[in-house]
Short mmCIF file of C-alpha atoms in Angstrom, two decimals:
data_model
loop_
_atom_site.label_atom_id
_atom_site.label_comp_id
_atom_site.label_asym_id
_atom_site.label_seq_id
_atom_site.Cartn_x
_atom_site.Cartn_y
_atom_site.Cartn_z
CA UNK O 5 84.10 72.05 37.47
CA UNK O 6 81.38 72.05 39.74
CA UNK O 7 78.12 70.31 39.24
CA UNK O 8 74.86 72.27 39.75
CA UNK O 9 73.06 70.95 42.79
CA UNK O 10 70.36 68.49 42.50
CA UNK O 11 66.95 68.76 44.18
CA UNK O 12 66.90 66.37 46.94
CA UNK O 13 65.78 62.53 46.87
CA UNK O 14 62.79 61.52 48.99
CA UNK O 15 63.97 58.22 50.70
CA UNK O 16 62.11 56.21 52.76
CA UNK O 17 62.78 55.58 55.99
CA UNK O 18 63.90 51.94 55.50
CA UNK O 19 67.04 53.39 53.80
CA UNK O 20 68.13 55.73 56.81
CA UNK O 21 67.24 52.36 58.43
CA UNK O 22 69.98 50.36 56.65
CA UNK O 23 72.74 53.10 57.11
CA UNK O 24 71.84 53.41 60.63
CA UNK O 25 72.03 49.58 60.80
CA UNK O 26 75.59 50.02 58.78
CA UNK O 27 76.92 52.38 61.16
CA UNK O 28 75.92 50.44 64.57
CA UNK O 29 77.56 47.30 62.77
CA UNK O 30 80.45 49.33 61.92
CA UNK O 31 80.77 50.68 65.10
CA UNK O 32 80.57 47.12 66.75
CA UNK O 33 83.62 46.21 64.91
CA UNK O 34 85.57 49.39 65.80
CA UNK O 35 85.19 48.89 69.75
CA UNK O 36 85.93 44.86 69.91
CA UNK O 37 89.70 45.67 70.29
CA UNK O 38 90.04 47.97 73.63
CA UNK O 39 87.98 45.49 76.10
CA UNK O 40 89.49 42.72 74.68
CA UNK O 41 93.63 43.67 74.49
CA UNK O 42 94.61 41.71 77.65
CA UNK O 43 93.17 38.43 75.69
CA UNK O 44 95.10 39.26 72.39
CA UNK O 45 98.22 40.02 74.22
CA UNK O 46 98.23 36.42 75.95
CA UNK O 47 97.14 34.68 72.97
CA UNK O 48 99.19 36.47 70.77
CA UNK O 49 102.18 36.38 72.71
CA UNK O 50 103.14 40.12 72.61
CA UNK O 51 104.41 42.49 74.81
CA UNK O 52 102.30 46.00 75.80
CA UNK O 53 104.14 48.07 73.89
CA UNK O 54 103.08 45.76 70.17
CA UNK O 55 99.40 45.40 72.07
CA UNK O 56 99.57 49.65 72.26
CA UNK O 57 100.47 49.11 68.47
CA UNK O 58 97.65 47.00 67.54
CA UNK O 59 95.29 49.35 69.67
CA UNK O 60 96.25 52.68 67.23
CA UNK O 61 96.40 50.37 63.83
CA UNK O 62 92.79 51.16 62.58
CA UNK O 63 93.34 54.92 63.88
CA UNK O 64 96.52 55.58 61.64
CA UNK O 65 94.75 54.36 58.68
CA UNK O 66 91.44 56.08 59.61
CA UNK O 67 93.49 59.66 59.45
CA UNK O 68 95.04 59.09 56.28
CA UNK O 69 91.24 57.58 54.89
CA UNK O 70 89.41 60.73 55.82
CA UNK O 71 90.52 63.46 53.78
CA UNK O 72 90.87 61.35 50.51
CA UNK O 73 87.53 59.47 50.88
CA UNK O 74 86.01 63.03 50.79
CA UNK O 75 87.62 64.29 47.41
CA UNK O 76 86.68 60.77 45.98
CA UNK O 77 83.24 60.86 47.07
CA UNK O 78 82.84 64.38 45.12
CA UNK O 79 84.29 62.69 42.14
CA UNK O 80 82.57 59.96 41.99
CA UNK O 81 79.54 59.93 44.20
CA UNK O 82 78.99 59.46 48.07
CA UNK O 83 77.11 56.39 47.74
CA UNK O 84 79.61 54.08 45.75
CA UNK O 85 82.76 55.47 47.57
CA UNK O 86 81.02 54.36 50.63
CA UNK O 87 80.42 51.06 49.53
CA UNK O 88 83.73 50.58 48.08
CA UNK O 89 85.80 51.39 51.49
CA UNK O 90 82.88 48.98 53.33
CA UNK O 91 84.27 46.57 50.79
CA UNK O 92 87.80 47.14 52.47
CA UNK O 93 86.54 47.09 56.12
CA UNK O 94 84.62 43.60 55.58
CA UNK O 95 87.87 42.29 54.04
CA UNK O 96 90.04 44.07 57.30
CA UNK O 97 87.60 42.17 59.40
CA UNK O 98 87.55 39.09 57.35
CA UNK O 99 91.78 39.37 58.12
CA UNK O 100 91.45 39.94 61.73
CA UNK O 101 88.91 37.28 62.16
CA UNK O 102 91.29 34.86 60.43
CA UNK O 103 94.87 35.71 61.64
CA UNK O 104 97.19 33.41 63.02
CA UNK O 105 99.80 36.23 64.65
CA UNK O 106 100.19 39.81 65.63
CA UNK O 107 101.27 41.25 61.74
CA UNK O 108 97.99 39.38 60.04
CA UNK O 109 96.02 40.72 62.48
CA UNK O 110 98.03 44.37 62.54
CA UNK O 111 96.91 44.04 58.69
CA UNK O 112 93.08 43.46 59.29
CA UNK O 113 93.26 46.54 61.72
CA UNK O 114 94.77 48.57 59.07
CA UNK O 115 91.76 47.68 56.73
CA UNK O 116 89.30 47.97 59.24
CA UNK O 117 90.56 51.59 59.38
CA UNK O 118 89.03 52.27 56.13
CA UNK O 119 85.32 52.94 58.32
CA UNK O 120 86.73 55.98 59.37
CA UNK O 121 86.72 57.44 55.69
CA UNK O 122 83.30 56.15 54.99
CA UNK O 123 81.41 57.73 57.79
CA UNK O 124 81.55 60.73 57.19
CA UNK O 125 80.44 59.95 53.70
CA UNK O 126 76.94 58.41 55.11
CA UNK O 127 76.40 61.60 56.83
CA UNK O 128 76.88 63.74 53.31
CA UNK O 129 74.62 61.29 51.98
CA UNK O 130 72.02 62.08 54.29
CA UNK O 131 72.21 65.57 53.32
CA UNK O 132 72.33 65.38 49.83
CA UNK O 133 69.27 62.93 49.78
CA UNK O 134 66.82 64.39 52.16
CA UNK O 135 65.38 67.41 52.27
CA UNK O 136 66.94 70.11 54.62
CA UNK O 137 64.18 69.59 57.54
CA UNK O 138 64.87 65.34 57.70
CA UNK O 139 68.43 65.43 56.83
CA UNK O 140 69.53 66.28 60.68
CA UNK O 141 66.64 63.95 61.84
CA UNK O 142 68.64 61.14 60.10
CA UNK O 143 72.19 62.29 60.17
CA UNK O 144 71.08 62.22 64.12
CA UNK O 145 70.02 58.33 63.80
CA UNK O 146 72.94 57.75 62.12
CA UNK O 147 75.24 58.77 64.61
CA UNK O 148 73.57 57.26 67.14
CA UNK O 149 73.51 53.70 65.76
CA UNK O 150 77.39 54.15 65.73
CA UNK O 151 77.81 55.10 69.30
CA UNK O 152 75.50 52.51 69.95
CA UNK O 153 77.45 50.03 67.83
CA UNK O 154 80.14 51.20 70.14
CA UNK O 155 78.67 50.36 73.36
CA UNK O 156 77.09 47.01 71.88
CA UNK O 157 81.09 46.17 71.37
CA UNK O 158 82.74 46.92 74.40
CA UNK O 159 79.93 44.67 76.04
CA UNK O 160 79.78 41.61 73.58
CA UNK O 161 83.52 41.33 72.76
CA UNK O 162 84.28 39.81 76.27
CA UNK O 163 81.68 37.01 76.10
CA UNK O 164 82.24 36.14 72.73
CA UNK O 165 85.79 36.01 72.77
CA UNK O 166 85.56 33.96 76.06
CA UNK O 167 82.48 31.91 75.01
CA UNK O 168 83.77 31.32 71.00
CA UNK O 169 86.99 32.33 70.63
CA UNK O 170 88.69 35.95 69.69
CA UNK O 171 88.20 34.77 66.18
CA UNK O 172 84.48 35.33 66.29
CA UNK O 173 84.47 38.29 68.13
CA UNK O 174 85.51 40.03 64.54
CA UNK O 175 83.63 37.61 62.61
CA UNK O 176 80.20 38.39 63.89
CA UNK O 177 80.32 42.23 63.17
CA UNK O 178 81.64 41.79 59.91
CA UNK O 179 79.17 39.16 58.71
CA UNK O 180 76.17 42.20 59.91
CA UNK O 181 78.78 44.52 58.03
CA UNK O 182 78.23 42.86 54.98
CA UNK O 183 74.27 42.18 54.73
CA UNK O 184 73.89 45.80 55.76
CA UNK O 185 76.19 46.87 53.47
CA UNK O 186 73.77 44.83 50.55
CA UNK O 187 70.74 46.82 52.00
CA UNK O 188 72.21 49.71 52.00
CA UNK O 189 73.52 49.56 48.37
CA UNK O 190 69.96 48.67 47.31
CA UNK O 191 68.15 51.15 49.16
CA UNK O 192 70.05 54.03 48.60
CA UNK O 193 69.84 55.77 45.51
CA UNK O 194 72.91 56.95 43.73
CA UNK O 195 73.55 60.58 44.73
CA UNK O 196 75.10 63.34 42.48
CA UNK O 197 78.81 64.09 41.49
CA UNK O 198 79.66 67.30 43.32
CA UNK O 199 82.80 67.84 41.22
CA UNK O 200 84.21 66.00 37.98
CA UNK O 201 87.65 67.68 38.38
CA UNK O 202 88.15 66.67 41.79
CA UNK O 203 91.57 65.20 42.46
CA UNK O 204 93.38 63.40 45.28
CA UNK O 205 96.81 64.47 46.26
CA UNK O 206 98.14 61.66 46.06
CA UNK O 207 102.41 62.35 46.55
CA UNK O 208 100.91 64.12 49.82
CA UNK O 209 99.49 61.03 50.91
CA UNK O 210 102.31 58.92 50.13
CA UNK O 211 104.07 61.27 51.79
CA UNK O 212 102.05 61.69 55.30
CA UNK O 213 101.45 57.99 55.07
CA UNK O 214 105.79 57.81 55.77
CA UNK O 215 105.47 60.64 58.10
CA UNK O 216 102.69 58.57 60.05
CA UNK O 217 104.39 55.17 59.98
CA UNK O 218 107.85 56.28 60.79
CA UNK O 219 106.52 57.96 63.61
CA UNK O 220 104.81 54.97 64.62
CA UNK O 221 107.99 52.62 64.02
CA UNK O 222 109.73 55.28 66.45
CA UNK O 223 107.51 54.83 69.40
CA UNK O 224 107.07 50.98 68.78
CA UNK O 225 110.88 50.89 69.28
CA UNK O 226 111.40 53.50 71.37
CA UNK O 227 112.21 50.42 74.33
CA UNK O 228 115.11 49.63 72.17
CA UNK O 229 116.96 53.02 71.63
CA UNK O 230 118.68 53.15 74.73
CA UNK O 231 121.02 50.14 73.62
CA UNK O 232 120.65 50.99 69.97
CA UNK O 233 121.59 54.76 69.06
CA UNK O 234 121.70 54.27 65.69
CA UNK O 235 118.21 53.05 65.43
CA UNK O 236 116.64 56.60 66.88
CA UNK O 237 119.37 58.13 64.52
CA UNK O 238 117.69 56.27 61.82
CA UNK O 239 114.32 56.83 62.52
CA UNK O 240 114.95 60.55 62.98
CA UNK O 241 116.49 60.76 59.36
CA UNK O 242 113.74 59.36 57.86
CA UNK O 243 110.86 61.22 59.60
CA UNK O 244 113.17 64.35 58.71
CA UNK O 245 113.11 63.18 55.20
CA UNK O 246 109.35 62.49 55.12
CA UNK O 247 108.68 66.18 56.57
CA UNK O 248 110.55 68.38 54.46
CA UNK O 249 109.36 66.25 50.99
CA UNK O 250 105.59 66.46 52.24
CA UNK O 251 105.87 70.47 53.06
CA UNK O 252 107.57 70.97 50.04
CA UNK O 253 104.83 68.90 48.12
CA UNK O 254 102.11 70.00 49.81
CA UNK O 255 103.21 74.06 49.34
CA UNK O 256 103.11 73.19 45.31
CA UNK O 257 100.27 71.28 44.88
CA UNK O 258 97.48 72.62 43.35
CA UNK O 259 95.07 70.86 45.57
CA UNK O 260 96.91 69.78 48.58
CA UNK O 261 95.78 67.56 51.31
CA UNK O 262 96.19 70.70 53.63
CA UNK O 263 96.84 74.13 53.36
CA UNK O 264 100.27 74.73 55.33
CA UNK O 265 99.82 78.09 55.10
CA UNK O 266 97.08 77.82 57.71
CA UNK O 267 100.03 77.22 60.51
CA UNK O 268 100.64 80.77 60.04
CA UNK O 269 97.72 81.81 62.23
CA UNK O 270 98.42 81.14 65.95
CA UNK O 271 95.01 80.14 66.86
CA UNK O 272 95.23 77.12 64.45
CA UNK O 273 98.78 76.16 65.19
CA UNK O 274 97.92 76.38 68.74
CA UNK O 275 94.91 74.20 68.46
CA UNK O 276 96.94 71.66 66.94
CA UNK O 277 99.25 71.41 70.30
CA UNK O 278 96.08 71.59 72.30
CA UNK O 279 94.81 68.60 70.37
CA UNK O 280 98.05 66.59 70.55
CA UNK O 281 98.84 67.29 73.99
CA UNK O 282 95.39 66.52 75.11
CA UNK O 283 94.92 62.90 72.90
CA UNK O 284 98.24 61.88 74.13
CA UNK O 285 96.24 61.75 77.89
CA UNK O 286 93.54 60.40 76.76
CA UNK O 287 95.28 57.57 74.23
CA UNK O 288 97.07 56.64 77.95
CA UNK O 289 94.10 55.97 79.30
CA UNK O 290 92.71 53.93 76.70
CA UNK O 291 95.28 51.49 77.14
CA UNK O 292 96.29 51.60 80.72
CA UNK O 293 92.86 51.41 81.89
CA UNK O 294 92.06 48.06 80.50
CA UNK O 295 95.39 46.55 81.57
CA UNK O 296 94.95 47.80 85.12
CA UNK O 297 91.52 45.91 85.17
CA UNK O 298 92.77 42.68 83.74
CA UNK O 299 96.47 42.58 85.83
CA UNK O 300 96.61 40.61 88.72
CA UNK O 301 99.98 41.75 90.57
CA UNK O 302 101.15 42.41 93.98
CA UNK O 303 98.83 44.41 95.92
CA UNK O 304 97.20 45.80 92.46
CA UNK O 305 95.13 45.11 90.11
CA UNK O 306 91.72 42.86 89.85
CA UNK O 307 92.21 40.45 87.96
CA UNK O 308 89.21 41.17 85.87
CA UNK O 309 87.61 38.69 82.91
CA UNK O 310 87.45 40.15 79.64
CA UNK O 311 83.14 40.48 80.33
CA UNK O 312 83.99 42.13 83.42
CA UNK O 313 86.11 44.62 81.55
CA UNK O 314 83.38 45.75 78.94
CA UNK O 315 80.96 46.70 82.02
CA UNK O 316 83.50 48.86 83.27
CA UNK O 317 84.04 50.16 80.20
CA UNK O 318 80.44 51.28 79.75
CA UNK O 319 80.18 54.61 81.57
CA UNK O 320 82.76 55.79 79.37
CA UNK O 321 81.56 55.01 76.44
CA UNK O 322 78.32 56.25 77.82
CA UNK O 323 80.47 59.64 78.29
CA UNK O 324 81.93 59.51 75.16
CA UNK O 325 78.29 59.33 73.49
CA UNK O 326 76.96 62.65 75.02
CA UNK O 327 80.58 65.13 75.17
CA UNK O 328 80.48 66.06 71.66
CA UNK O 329 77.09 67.72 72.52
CA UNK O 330 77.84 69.04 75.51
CA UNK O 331 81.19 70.22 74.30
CA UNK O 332 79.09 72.02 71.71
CA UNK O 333 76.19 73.79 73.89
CA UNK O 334 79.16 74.65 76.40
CA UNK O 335 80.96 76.78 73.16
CA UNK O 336 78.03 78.07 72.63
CA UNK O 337 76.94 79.41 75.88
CA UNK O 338 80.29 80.27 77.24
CA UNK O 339 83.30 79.82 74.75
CA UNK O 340 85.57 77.37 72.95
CA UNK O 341 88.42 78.41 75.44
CA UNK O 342 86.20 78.01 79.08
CA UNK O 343 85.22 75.10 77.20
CA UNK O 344 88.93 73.66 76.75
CA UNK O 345 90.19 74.74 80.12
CA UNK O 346 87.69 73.01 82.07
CA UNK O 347 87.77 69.68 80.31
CA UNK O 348 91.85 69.79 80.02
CA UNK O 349 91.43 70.56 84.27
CA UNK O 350 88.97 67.81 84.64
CA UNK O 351 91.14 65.20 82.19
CA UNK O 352 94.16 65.59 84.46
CA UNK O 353 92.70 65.11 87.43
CA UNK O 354 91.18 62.11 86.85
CA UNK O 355 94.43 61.12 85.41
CA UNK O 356 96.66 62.38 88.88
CA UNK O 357 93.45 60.61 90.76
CA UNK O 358 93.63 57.34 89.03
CA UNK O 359 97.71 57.24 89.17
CA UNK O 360 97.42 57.20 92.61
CA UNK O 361 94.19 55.95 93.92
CA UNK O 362 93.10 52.86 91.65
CA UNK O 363 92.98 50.16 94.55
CA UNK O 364 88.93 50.04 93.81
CA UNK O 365 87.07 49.27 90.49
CA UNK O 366 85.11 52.27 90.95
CA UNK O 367 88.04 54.80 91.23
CA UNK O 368 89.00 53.86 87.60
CA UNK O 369 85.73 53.39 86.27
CA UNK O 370 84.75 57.02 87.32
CA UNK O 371 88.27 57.99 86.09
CA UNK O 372 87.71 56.64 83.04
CA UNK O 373 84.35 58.00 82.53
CA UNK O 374 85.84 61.42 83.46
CA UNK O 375 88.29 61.11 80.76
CA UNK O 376 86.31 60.52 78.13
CA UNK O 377 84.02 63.23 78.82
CA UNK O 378 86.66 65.30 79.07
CA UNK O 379 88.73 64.43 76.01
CA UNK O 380 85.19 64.28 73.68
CA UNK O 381 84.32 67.90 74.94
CA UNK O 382 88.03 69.22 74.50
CA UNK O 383 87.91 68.17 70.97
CA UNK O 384 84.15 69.19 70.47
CA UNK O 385 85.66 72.72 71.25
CA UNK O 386 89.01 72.57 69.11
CA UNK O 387 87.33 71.51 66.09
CA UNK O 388 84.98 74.69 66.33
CA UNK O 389 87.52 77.17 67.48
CA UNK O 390 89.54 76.10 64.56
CA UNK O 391 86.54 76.05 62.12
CA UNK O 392 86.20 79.54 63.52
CA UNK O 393 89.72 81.02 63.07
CA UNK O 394 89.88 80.53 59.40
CA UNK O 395 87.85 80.92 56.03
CA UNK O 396 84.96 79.19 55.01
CA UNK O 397 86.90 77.68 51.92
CA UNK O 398 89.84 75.92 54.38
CA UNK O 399 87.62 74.97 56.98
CA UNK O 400 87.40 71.24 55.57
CA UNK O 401 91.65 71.45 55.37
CA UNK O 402 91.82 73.55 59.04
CA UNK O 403 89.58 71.09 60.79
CA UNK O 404 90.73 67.99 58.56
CA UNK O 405 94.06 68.04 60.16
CA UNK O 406 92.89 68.40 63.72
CA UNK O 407 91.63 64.77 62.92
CA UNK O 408 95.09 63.65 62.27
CA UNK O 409 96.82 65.06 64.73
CA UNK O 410 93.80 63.34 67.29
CA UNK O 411 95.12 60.27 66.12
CA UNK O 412 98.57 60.92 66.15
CA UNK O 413 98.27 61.89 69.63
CA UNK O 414 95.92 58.67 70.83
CA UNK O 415 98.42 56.66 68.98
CA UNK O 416 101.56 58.78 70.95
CA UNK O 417 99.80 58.20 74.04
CA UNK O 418 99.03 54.40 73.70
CA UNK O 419 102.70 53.34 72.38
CA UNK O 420 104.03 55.68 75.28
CA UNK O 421 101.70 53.97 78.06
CA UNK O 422 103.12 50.24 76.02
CA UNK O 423 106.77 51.15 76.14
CA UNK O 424 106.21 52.26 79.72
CA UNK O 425 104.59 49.15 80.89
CA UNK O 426 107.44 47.27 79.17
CA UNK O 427 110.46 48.91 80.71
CA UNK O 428 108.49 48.33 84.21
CA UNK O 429 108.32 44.86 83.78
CA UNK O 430 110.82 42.79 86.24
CA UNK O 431 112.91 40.26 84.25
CA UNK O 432 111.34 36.60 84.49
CA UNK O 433 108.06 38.39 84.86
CA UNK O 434 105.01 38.97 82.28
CA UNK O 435 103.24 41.75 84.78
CA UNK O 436 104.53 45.38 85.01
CA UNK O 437 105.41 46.51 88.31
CA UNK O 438 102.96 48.96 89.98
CA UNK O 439 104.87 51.67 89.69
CA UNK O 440 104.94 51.46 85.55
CA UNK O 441 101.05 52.21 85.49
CA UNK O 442 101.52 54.95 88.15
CA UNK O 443 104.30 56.45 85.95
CA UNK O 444 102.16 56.44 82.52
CA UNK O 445 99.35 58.10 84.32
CA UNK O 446 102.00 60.78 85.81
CA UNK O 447 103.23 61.39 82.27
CA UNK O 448 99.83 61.77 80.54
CA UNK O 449 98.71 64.14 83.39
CA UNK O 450 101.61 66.69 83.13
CA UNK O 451 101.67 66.60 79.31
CA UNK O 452 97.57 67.43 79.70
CA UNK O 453 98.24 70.12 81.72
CA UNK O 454 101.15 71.37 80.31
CA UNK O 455 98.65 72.18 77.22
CA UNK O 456 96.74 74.63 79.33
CA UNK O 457 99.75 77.60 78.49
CA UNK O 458 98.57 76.98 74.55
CA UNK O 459 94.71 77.32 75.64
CA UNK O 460 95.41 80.77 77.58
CA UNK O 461 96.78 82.52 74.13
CA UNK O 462 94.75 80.27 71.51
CA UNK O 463 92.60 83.16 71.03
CA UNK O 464 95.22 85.67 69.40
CA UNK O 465 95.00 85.65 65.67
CA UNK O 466 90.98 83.89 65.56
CA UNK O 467 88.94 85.31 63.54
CA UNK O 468 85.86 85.42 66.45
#
């Protein structure tokens, strides 16, 4: 039963103020990890493969968050699902701020994961409580003071966690997280129920949720399946197991999670490798990059503090901020496909240039930046090509799943780049040979191109 739509709310600008203030907290939090890994690895005591672990734990959870925070939010209003998962995210970074050891803080990452669920939900908000000609305005300042957030991050997380300790360097966002979180509560008004009937799917989540994690467990141990076959027989099984009972769920649900019946059409199906194929280069970047900066070794590497790191970071992030648009204008003026073959093209040759010219700072900080401008644009373009090849009614389920398959690919890419970096490491040693990074970035740049033979037919079976 659908509710009949509300005029909208005049707010005042102090609460698009405390959202925006939400979301560059929020996004603080979310970016203290990558700059930082090098430190938590030493600290922690863990090899790359668990750091590429803890670098994908907020991600998982953020792609199973997404799609249910949405059918919540319609049940019970935007506004106090929002609060509820900031609730969760201030207790994730609570967790991480406190723990001792690699699974505490593998649990406050998973919690933290929640923000990805309640973003979108700030956006909706902005919608449903401003009239149509200030909603963009402030669904614009929103999104900016997240990016920002983002960028703040990268740069502070160093210094603090040098200066203080890593401790603080969660403790500080989610202390902001929490008073805007208060503001924001008492600002906001409470916004309409969209739908009284709505319902979550939940055996489909349950199910993905196995799917996810035993997919995860598989690449964590991937370093040990050589001298264990029964463990990849194991894992296989399972994942097997997962599949079939979620396809068979999600085929009989009345409201499932996704519509499987969309994999019919080649131009979704084939945006779905795209999206893998390409996240799996990018996710090696993400955490090869950082290492490579940090590493001292023979002949490579720069040995790089953890402040040091963030400012190379930057231009990235910088890159990161201003693809989605560009991906956008670029679909618009030429086409989702030029859009996708240029930034696939650019991604791997950044990716064949930093594998084997990285003995300056600036080679990988422009490869880097490349990346991520490549990577934002690519998916920029898949998530309106697939918007585009289907109904209005599935495009929440069609474009829904591109987010999940993003993360399983970042996550794919990171544990691949981990296990790599731990089979290259010389007994006696703690530093991967030279050769490890060069073979990661080899790997991630033929599986990015490789996606290019999906991009020339994606446009069979699209609707425009």
């Amino acid at each position: 039963m659908t509710a009949p739509p509300a005029p909208p709310i005049r707010i005042g600008r102090s609460a698009v103020g405390a959202v925006g203030i939400l979301a560059g907290a929020t996004g603080v939090l979310e970016s203290v990890v990558s700059p930082t890994l090098p430190l938590l690895q030493r600290e922690l005591s863990i090899d790359p493969a668990q750091g590429a672990l803890l670098s994908i734990a907020m991600l998982i959870t953020g792609a199973l968050t997404a799609p249910i925070a949405g059918v919540l939010g319609d049940r019970y209003g935007g506004k106090r699902v929002m609060v509820w998962l900031m609730v969760v995210v201030c207790a994730g970074g609570l967790v991480s701020s406190l723990a001792p050891n690699l699974p505490v803080l593998l649990l406050g990452q998973v919690l933290e994961g929640a923000m990805v669920g309640a973003m979108p939900l700030s956006f909706i908000l902005m919608r449903k409580l401003l009239p149509a000609d200030r909603s963009p305005v402030a669904i614009g300042v929103v999104s900016g003071f997240f990016v920002g957030g983002g960028m703040v991050g990268t740069l502070i997380a160093g210094p603090i966690a040098e200066g203080l300790s890593r401790h603080w360097m969660f403790a500080i966002p989610t202390l902001a997280i929490v008073v805007a979180t208060v503001f924001a509560h008492r600002l906001l008004p409470d916004d309409q129920r969209t739908r009284s009937d709505a319902r979550v799917d939940w055996p489909g989540v349950a199910l993905l949720s196995g799917i996810v994690l035993t997919f995860m467990a598989g690449l964590a141990t991937a370093p040990d399946m050589g001298s264990q076959p029964l463990l990849i027989v194991g894992v296989l099984v399972f994942l097997a197991a997962f599949v079939t009972g979620w396809i068979a769920v999600e085929l009989r649900a009345a409201s499932p999670m996704f519509d499987l019946r969309l994999l019919a059409k080649p131009a979704i199906w084939r945006s779905y490798v795209v999206t893998f194929a390409v996240c799996v280069g990018a996710g090696l970047s993400i955490f090869l990059v950082p290492q490579l900066f940090a590493v001292s070794g023979d002949g490579y590497g720069f040995g790089a503090s953890l402040t040091d790191i963030g400012w190379y970071l930057l231009p990235a992030a910088a890159m990161a901020a201003i693809s989605g648009p560009l991906g956008g204008l670029g679909t618009r003026r030429l086409s989702s496909t030029a859009v996708l073959a240029a930034g696939i093209a650019l991604m791997t040759a950044a990716l064949i240039g930093m594998a084997f010219v990285h003995t300056e700072v600036w080679h990988l900080v422009v490869g880097k930046a490349l990346i991520s401008l490549a990577n934002g644009a690519c998916i920029t373009a898949l998530v309106i090509k697939t918007a585009a090849s289907v109904d209005e009614g599935t495009t929440g389920t069609a474009t829904s799943l591109v987010m999940v398959i993003r993360v399983l690919g970042f996550a794919t890419g990171a544990q691949v780049g981990g296990a790599v970096l731990t089979a290259g490491t010389p007994g006696g040693s703690d530093i991967p040979a030279e050769s490890a990074y060069v073979t990661a970035l080899v790997i991630a740049s033929v599986v990015t191109a490789l996606s290019l033979f999906a991009v020339r037919t994606m446009s069979k079976g699209a609707k425009q």
